[in-house]
mmCIF file of C-alpha atoms in Angstrom:
data_model
loop_
_atom_site.group_PDB
_atom_site.id
_atom_site.type_symbol
_atom_site.label_atom_id
_atom_site.label_comp_id
_atom_site.label_asym_id
_atom_site.label_seq_id
_atom_site.Cartn_x
_atom_site.Cartn_y
_atom_site.Cartn_z
ATOM 1 C CA UNK A 1 0.023 0.048 0.011
ATOM 2 C CA UNK A 2 1.621 3.240 -1.174
ATOM 3 C CA UNK A 3 -0.916 5.981 -0.650
ATOM 4 C CA UNK A 4 -4.475 6.602 0.524
ATOM 5 C CA UNK A 5 -6.625 9.620 -0.140
ATOM 6 C CA UNK A 6 -10.108 10.335 1.276
ATOM 7 C CA UNK A 7 -13.037 11.514 -0.758
ATOM 8 C CA UNK A 8 -15.023 12.826 2.246
ATOM 9 C CA UNK A 9 -17.929 14.108 0.047
ATOM 10 C CA UNK A 10 -18.619 10.579 -1.304
ATOM 11 C CA UNK A 11 -17.405 8.629 1.749
ATOM 12 C CA UNK A 12 -14.889 6.740 -0.380
ATOM 13 C CA UNK A 13 -11.200 5.934 -0.243
ATOM 14 C CA UNK A 14 -8.809 5.919 -3.192
ATOM 15 C CA UNK A 15 -5.891 3.570 -2.752
ATOM 16 C CA UNK A 16 -2.564 3.286 -4.620
ATOM 17 C CA UNK A 17 -0.666 -0.047 -4.505
ATOM 18 C CA UNK A 18 2.774 -0.316 -6.081
ATOM 19 C CA UNK A 19 4.709 -3.455 -6.932
ATOM 20 C CA UNK A 20 8.340 -2.510 -7.506
ATOM 21 C CA UNK A 21 9.321 -6.054 -8.564
ATOM 22 C CA UNK A 22 7.254 -5.898 -11.825
ATOM 23 C CA UNK A 23 7.075 -2.048 -12.024
ATOM 24 C CA UNK A 24 3.276 -1.895 -11.878
ATOM 25 C CA UNK A 25 0.872 0.353 -9.987
ATOM 26 C CA UNK A 26 -2.722 -0.485 -9.139
ATOM 27 C CA UNK A 27 -5.420 1.938 -8.092
ATOM 28 C CA UNK A 28 -8.554 0.977 -6.160
ATOM 29 C CA UNK A 29 -11.684 2.616 -4.609
ATOM 30 C CA UNK A 30 -13.029 1.595 -1.167
ATOM 31 C CA UNK A 31 -16.693 2.382 -0.334
ATOM 32 C CA UNK A 32 -16.844 3.271 3.306
ATOM 33 C CA UNK A 33 -20.586 2.671 3.457
ATOM 34 C CA UNK A 34 -20.542 -0.981 2.488
ATOM 35 C CA UNK A 35 -16.807 -1.692 2.689
ATOM 36 C CA UNK A 36 -16.618 -2.719 -1.035
ATOM 37 C CA UNK A 37 -13.335 -2.434 -2.858
ATOM 38 C CA UNK A 38 -13.121 -2.061 -6.662
ATOM 39 C CA UNK A 39 -10.001 -1.904 -8.913
ATOM 40 C CA UNK A 40 -9.789 0.939 -11.451
ATOM 41 C CA UNK A 41 -8.864 -0.767 -14.667
ATOM 42 C CA UNK A 42 -6.044 1.125 -16.381
ATOM 43 C CA UNK A 43 -3.483 0.353 -19.047
ATOM 44 C CA UNK A 44 -0.920 -1.508 -17.018
ATOM 45 C CA UNK A 45 2.117 -0.549 -19.299
ATOM 46 C CA UNK A 46 1.829 3.033 -18.120
ATOM 47 C CA UNK A 47 0.528 2.822 -14.561
ATOM 48 C CA UNK A 48 4.027 2.781 -13.011
ATOM 49 C CA UNK A 49 4.433 6.349 -14.193
ATOM 50 C CA UNK A 50 1.166 7.406 -12.655
ATOM 51 C CA UNK A 51 0.430 8.170 -9.067
ATOM 52 C CA UNK A 52 -2.541 8.933 -6.824
ATOM 53 C CA UNK A 53 -2.923 12.695 -6.239
ATOM 54 C CA UNK A 54 -6.224 13.109 -4.476
ATOM 55 C CA UNK A 55 -9.840 11.988 -4.427
ATOM 56 C CA UNK A 56 -12.833 14.330 -4.424
ATOM 57 C CA UNK A 57 -16.505 14.502 -5.240
ATOM 58 C CA UNK A 58 -16.682 11.048 -6.842
ATOM 59 C CA UNK A 59 -13.380 11.458 -8.733
ATOM 60 C CA UNK A 60 -9.991 9.864 -8.381
ATOM 61 C CA UNK A 61 -7.278 12.237 -9.427
ATOM 62 C CA UNK A 62 -3.996 10.822 -10.853
ATOM 63 C CA UNK A 63 -0.791 12.509 -11.898
ATOM 64 C CA UNK A 64 2.043 11.686 -14.330
ATOM 65 C CA UNK A 65 5.582 12.810 -14.169
ATOM 66 C CA UNK A 66 7.421 15.675 -16.023
ATOM 67 C CA UNK A 67 10.767 14.528 -14.615
ATOM 68 C CA UNK A 68 10.784 10.905 -13.530
ATOM 69 C CA UNK A 69 14.132 11.264 -11.826
ATOM 70 C CA UNK A 70 13.137 14.232 -9.694
ATOM 71 C CA UNK A 71 9.492 13.091 -9.242
ATOM 72 C CA UNK A 72 8.019 16.296 -10.695
ATOM 73 C CA UNK A 73 4.282 15.915 -11.300
ATOM 74 C CA UNK A 74 2.759 16.640 -14.652
ATOM 75 C CA UNK A 75 -0.773 16.055 -15.930
ATOM 76 C CA UNK A 76 -4.076 15.527 -14.175
ATOM 77 C CA UNK A 77 -6.269 12.610 -15.028
ATOM 78 C CA UNK A 78 -9.704 12.475 -13.378
ATOM 79 C CA UNK A 79 -11.347 9.024 -13.221
ATOM 80 C CA UNK A 80 -14.897 8.360 -12.274
ATOM 81 C CA UNK A 81 -14.684 6.431 -8.966
ATOM 82 C CA UNK A 82 -17.807 4.420 -9.676
ATOM 83 C CA UNK A 83 -17.174 3.410 -13.362
ATOM 84 C CA UNK A 84 -13.460 3.820 -13.543
ATOM 85 C CA UNK A 85 -13.824 5.700 -16.824
ATOM 86 C CA UNK A 86 -11.817 8.784 -17.504
ATOM 87 C CA UNK A 87 -13.927 11.898 -17.010
ATOM 88 C CA UNK A 88 -11.356 14.453 -18.005
ATOM 89 C CA UNK A 89 -7.699 15.038 -18.559
ATOM 90 C CA UNK A 90 -5.387 18.087 -18.401
ATOM 91 C CA UNK A 91 -1.965 16.875 -19.658
ATOM 92 C CA UNK A 92 -0.047 20.190 -19.270
ATOM 93 C CA UNK A 93 -1.234 21.070 -15.842
ATOM 94 C CA UNK A 94 -0.063 20.008 -12.416
ATOM 95 C CA UNK A 95 -2.358 19.570 -9.425
ATOM 96 C CA UNK A 96 -2.022 21.978 -6.525
ATOM 97 C CA UNK A 97 -5.020 21.633 -4.307
ATOM 98 C CA UNK A 98 -8.802 21.509 -3.880
ATOM 99 C CA UNK A 99 -10.999 24.486 -2.916
ATOM 100 C CA UNK A 100 -14.754 24.746 -2.451
ATOM 101 C CA UNK A 101 -15.301 25.889 -6.099
ATOM 102 C CA UNK A 102 -12.713 23.824 -8.016
ATOM 103 C CA UNK A 103 -9.179 22.645 -8.299
ATOM 104 C CA UNK A 104 -6.065 24.840 -8.346
ATOM 105 C CA UNK A 105 -3.447 23.847 -10.863
ATOM 106 C CA UNK A 106 -0.438 25.353 -12.696
ATOM 107 C CA UNK A 107 1.427 24.931 -15.891
ATOM 108 C CA UNK A 108 4.333 22.607 -15.441
ATOM 109 C CA UNK A 109 6.214 24.522 -18.143
ATOM 110 C CA UNK A 110 5.979 27.720 -15.976
ATOM 111 C CA UNK A 111 5.777 26.659 -12.302
ATOM 112 C CA UNK A 112 6.437 30.261 -11.186
ATOM 113 C CA UNK A 113 3.338 31.672 -12.876
ATOM 114 C CA UNK A 114 -0.054 32.254 -11.205
ATOM 115 C CA UNK A 115 -2.492 29.401 -10.729
ATOM 116 C CA UNK A 116 -5.645 28.497 -12.621
ATOM 117 C CA UNK A 117 -8.859 27.424 -11.052
ATOM 118 C CA UNK A 118 -10.532 24.519 -12.961
ATOM 119 C CA UNK A 119 -13.957 22.808 -12.455
ATOM 120 C CA UNK A 120 -13.521 19.569 -10.655
ATOM 121 C CA UNK A 121 -16.349 17.836 -12.584
ATOM 122 C CA UNK A 122 -15.179 18.782 -16.113
ATOM 123 C CA UNK A 123 -11.557 19.967 -15.890
ATOM 124 C CA UNK A 124 -12.511 23.112 -17.716
ATOM 125 C CA UNK A 125 -10.974 26.492 -16.881
ATOM 126 C CA UNK A 126 -12.889 28.798 -14.523
ATOM 127 C CA UNK A 127 -10.312 31.506 -13.971
ATOM 128 C CA UNK A 128 -6.660 32.292 -14.496
ATOM 129 C CA UNK A 129 -3.966 34.409 -12.782
ATOM 130 C CA UNK A 130 -4.783 33.390 -9.187
ATOM 131 C CA UNK A 131 -1.869 34.348 -6.927
ATOM 132 C CA UNK A 132 -0.327 31.441 -4.968
ATOM 133 C CA UNK A 133 -1.181 32.912 -1.517
ATOM 134 C CA UNK A 134 -4.838 33.285 -2.556
ATOM 135 C CA UNK A 135 -4.896 29.722 -3.605
ATOM 136 C CA UNK A 136 -3.337 28.547 -0.423
ATOM 137 C CA UNK A 137 -5.935 30.380 1.641
ATOM 138 C CA UNK A 138 -8.794 28.920 -0.410
ATOM 139 C CA UNK A 139 -7.424 25.374 -0.043
ATOM 140 C CA UNK A 140 -6.784 25.611 3.686
ATOM 141 C CA UNK A 141 -10.276 27.151 4.264
ATOM 142 C CA UNK A 142 -11.994 24.341 2.380
ATOM 143 C CA UNK A 143 -9.980 21.638 4.135
ATOM 144 C CA UNK A 144 -11.638 22.566 7.428
ATOM 145 C CA UNK A 145 -14.976 21.660 5.969
ATOM 146 C CA UNK A 146 -13.748 18.838 3.617
ATOM 147 C CA UNK A 147 -12.085 16.863 6.503
ATOM 148 C CA UNK A 148 -14.453 17.875 9.307
ATOM 149 C CA UNK A 149 -15.342 14.213 9.940
ATOM 150 C CA UNK A 150 -11.773 12.970 9.594
ATOM 151 C CA UNK A 151 -9.125 12.890 12.335
ATOM 152 C CA UNK A 152 -5.359 12.382 11.744
ATOM 153 C CA UNK A 153 -3.115 11.820 14.717
ATOM 154 C CA UNK A 154 -0.691 14.285 16.314
ATOM 155 C CA UNK A 155 2.948 13.172 16.221
ATOM 156 C CA UNK A 156 4.912 13.553 19.457
ATOM 157 C CA UNK A 157 8.619 12.890 19.317
ATOM 158 C CA UNK A 158 10.711 11.494 22.118
ATOM 159 C CA UNK A 159 11.977 14.220 24.463
ATOM 160 C CA UNK A 160 8.892 16.315 24.272
ATOM 161 C CA UNK A 161 6.361 16.929 27.151
ATOM 162 C CA UNK A 162 3.376 15.105 25.636
ATOM 163 C CA UNK A 163 5.553 12.139 24.598
ATOM 164 C CA UNK A 164 6.725 11.667 28.135
ATOM 165 C CA UNK A 165 3.112 11.783 29.518
ATOM 166 C CA UNK A 166 1.969 9.124 27.037
ATOM 167 C CA UNK A 167 5.120 7.023 27.420
ATOM 168 C CA UNK A 168 4.481 6.759 31.137
ATOM 169 C CA UNK A 169 0.797 5.932 30.615
ATOM 170 C CA UNK A 170 1.604 3.159 28.048
ATOM 171 C CA UNK A 171 4.325 1.768 30.308
ATOM 172 C CA UNK A 172 1.862 1.532 33.281
ATOM 173 C CA UNK A 173 -1.026 0.073 31.248
ATOM 174 C CA UNK A 174 0.917 -2.303 28.899
ATOM 175 C CA UNK A 175 4.298 -2.758 30.560
ATOM 176 C CA UNK A 176 6.167 -1.581 27.369
ATOM 177 C CA UNK A 177 9.155 0.653 26.950
ATOM 178 C CA UNK A 178 8.060 3.151 24.177
ATOM 179 C CA UNK A 179 10.752 4.871 22.235
ATOM 180 C CA UNK A 180 11.194 7.359 19.396
ATOM 181 C CA UNK A 181 7.669 8.691 18.773
ATOM 182 C CA UNK A 182 3.933 8.335 19.535
ATOM 183 C CA UNK A 183 1.036 9.304 17.426
ATOM 184 C CA UNK A 184 -2.226 10.268 19.335
ATOM 185 C CA UNK A 185 -5.789 11.053 18.496
ATOM 186 C CA UNK A 186 -9.103 11.251 20.353
ATOM 187 C CA UNK A 187 -12.446 10.227 19.020
ATOM 188 C CA UNK A 188 -15.765 9.991 20.763
ATOM 189 C CA UNK A 189 -15.495 7.829 23.819
ATOM 190 C CA UNK A 190 -11.913 6.640 23.259
ATOM 191 C CA UNK A 191 -8.402 7.591 22.304
ATOM 192 C CA UNK A 192 -5.882 5.950 19.939
ATOM 193 C CA UNK A 193 -2.123 5.779 20.065
ATOM 194 C CA UNK A 194 0.514 4.415 17.781
ATOM 195 C CA UNK A 195 3.831 3.605 19.404
ATOM 196 C CA UNK A 196 7.253 1.949 18.806
ATOM 197 C CA UNK A 197 9.257 -0.487 20.860
ATOM 198 C CA UNK A 198 12.844 -1.760 20.292
ATOM 199 C CA UNK A 199 12.945 -4.991 18.122
ATOM 200 C CA UNK A 200 16.514 -6.286 18.055
ATOM 201 C CA UNK A 201 19.552 -3.960 18.019
ATOM 202 C CA UNK A 202 18.429 -1.465 15.415
ATOM 203 C CA UNK A 203 14.798 -2.268 14.453
ATOM 204 C CA UNK A 204 11.344 -1.168 15.727
ATOM 205 C CA UNK A 205 7.969 -2.742 16.131
ATOM 206 C CA UNK A 206 4.961 -0.531 15.699
ATOM 207 C CA UNK A 207 1.680 -1.076 17.593
ATOM 208 C CA UNK A 208 -1.708 0.803 17.724
ATOM 209 C CA UNK A 209 -3.785 0.713 20.800
ATOM 210 C CA UNK A 210 -7.358 1.955 21.622
ATOM 211 C CA UNK A 211 -8.371 2.845 25.154
ATOM 212 C CA UNK A 212 -11.638 4.071 26.519
ATOM 213 C CA UNK A 213 -11.689 7.277 28.524
ATOM 214 C CA UNK A 214 -11.312 5.295 31.825
ATOM 215 C CA UNK A 215 -8.109 3.795 30.612
ATOM 216 C CA UNK A 216 -9.299 0.350 29.688
ATOM 217 C CA UNK A 217 -7.618 -1.335 26.718
ATOM 218 C CA UNK A 218 -10.115 -2.002 23.890
ATOM 219 C CA UNK A 219 -7.748 -2.939 21.047
ATOM 220 C CA UNK A 220 -4.083 -3.688 20.467
ATOM 221 C CA UNK A 221 -2.768 -4.299 16.929
ATOM 222 C CA UNK A 222 0.746 -4.652 15.609
ATOM 223 C CA UNK A 223 1.066 -2.583 12.456
ATOM 224 C CA UNK A 224 4.566 -3.554 11.509
ATOM 225 C CA UNK A 225 7.676 -5.419 12.588
ATOM 226 C CA UNK A 226 11.476 -4.952 12.236
ATOM 227 C CA UNK A 227 11.016 -1.458 10.887
ATOM 228 C CA UNK A 228 13.993 0.734 10.038
ATOM 229 C CA UNK A 229 12.420 3.928 11.409
ATOM 230 C CA UNK A 230 9.233 5.659 12.398
ATOM 231 C CA UNK A 231 6.348 6.725 10.165
ATOM 232 C CA UNK A 232 3.664 9.270 10.253
ATOM 233 C CA UNK A 233 -0.160 9.154 9.894
ATOM 234 C CA UNK A 234 0.040 5.470 10.818
ATOM 235 C CA UNK A 235 -3.694 5.509 11.282
ATOM 236 C CA UNK A 236 -6.666 7.807 10.715
ATOM 237 C CA UNK A 237 -10.260 8.052 11.885
ATOM 238 C CA UNK A 238 -13.211 8.851 9.690
ATOM 239 C CA UNK A 239 -16.766 8.908 10.846
ATOM 240 C CA UNK A 240 -16.028 6.891 14.063
ATOM 241 C CA UNK A 241 -14.081 4.153 12.218
ATOM 242 C CA UNK A 242 -10.390 3.519 12.703
ATOM 243 C CA UNK A 243 -8.406 2.746 9.540
ATOM 244 C CA UNK A 244 -5.090 0.863 9.767
ATOM 245 C CA UNK A 245 -2.605 -0.519 7.233
ATOM 246 C CA UNK A 246 -0.883 -3.570 8.658
ATOM 247 C CA UNK A 247 2.449 -4.619 7.200
ATOM 248 C CA UNK A 248 1.966 -2.194 4.337
ATOM 249 C CA UNK A 249 -0.461 -4.545 2.508
ATOM 250 C CA UNK A 250 -3.556 -5.146 4.737
ATOM 251 C CA UNK A 251 -6.349 -2.600 5.260
ATOM 252 C CA UNK A 252 -8.323 -3.019 8.473
ATOM 253 C CA UNK A 253 -11.278 -1.024 9.651
ATOM 254 C CA UNK A 254 -12.596 -0.958 13.255
ATOM 255 C CA UNK A 255 -15.710 0.595 14.540
ATOM 256 C CA UNK A 256 -15.007 2.868 17.542
ATOM 257 C CA UNK A 257 -17.283 3.462 20.487
ATOM 258 C CA UNK A 258 -19.029 6.859 20.330
#
């Protein structure tokens, strides 16, 4: 599992899975309402040079690459999340972000120029010459509404005040010696923490736990073992459900108490 994006308006996930051994990428949609997963059928000989950009309003947005060595994005392809058919394409633009009235994009040939606002449903131009700061404000403002039902964890690094408090709590409750970092989020009648413990001389094991507000353990899951380092956003919560990726290839969803 390489990347996940949330289409909050349609209650759907978009997933990108990459297989480096055969240089293929696969894209899926996951319907949150009925937990159904569907593959988006694409031409496999080009998918390695495509990536998941975002998902919004029933569309899955993919990018290509202008410079494959540097990873510079070029092109926007909008796929219908239900049918998998291409709804529109803008090969010369690069995606910047989503606002309430469309997508902001820029010409890859002139990345210093102002942005364009294009319609998310058609890819057609709405307005040009939007200053970057104006685009940033519009995107940030819409994100508050767009992700109002989604919670991502806060990352606390070892040595900080909040890390120490959580470290002591986890040691008392689970008898574990937590190191490096802890991710933490609250939702409804519980809280969730992702933590790391030493595994061998230079490896880490990563676990996610759920406690109720009285400190009772409700769930403990190992996300990964023998890791080289810490990650970020190891879980997220959407509409009172906890989403986990175990061992980079298994999506698990748990209903949280509210």
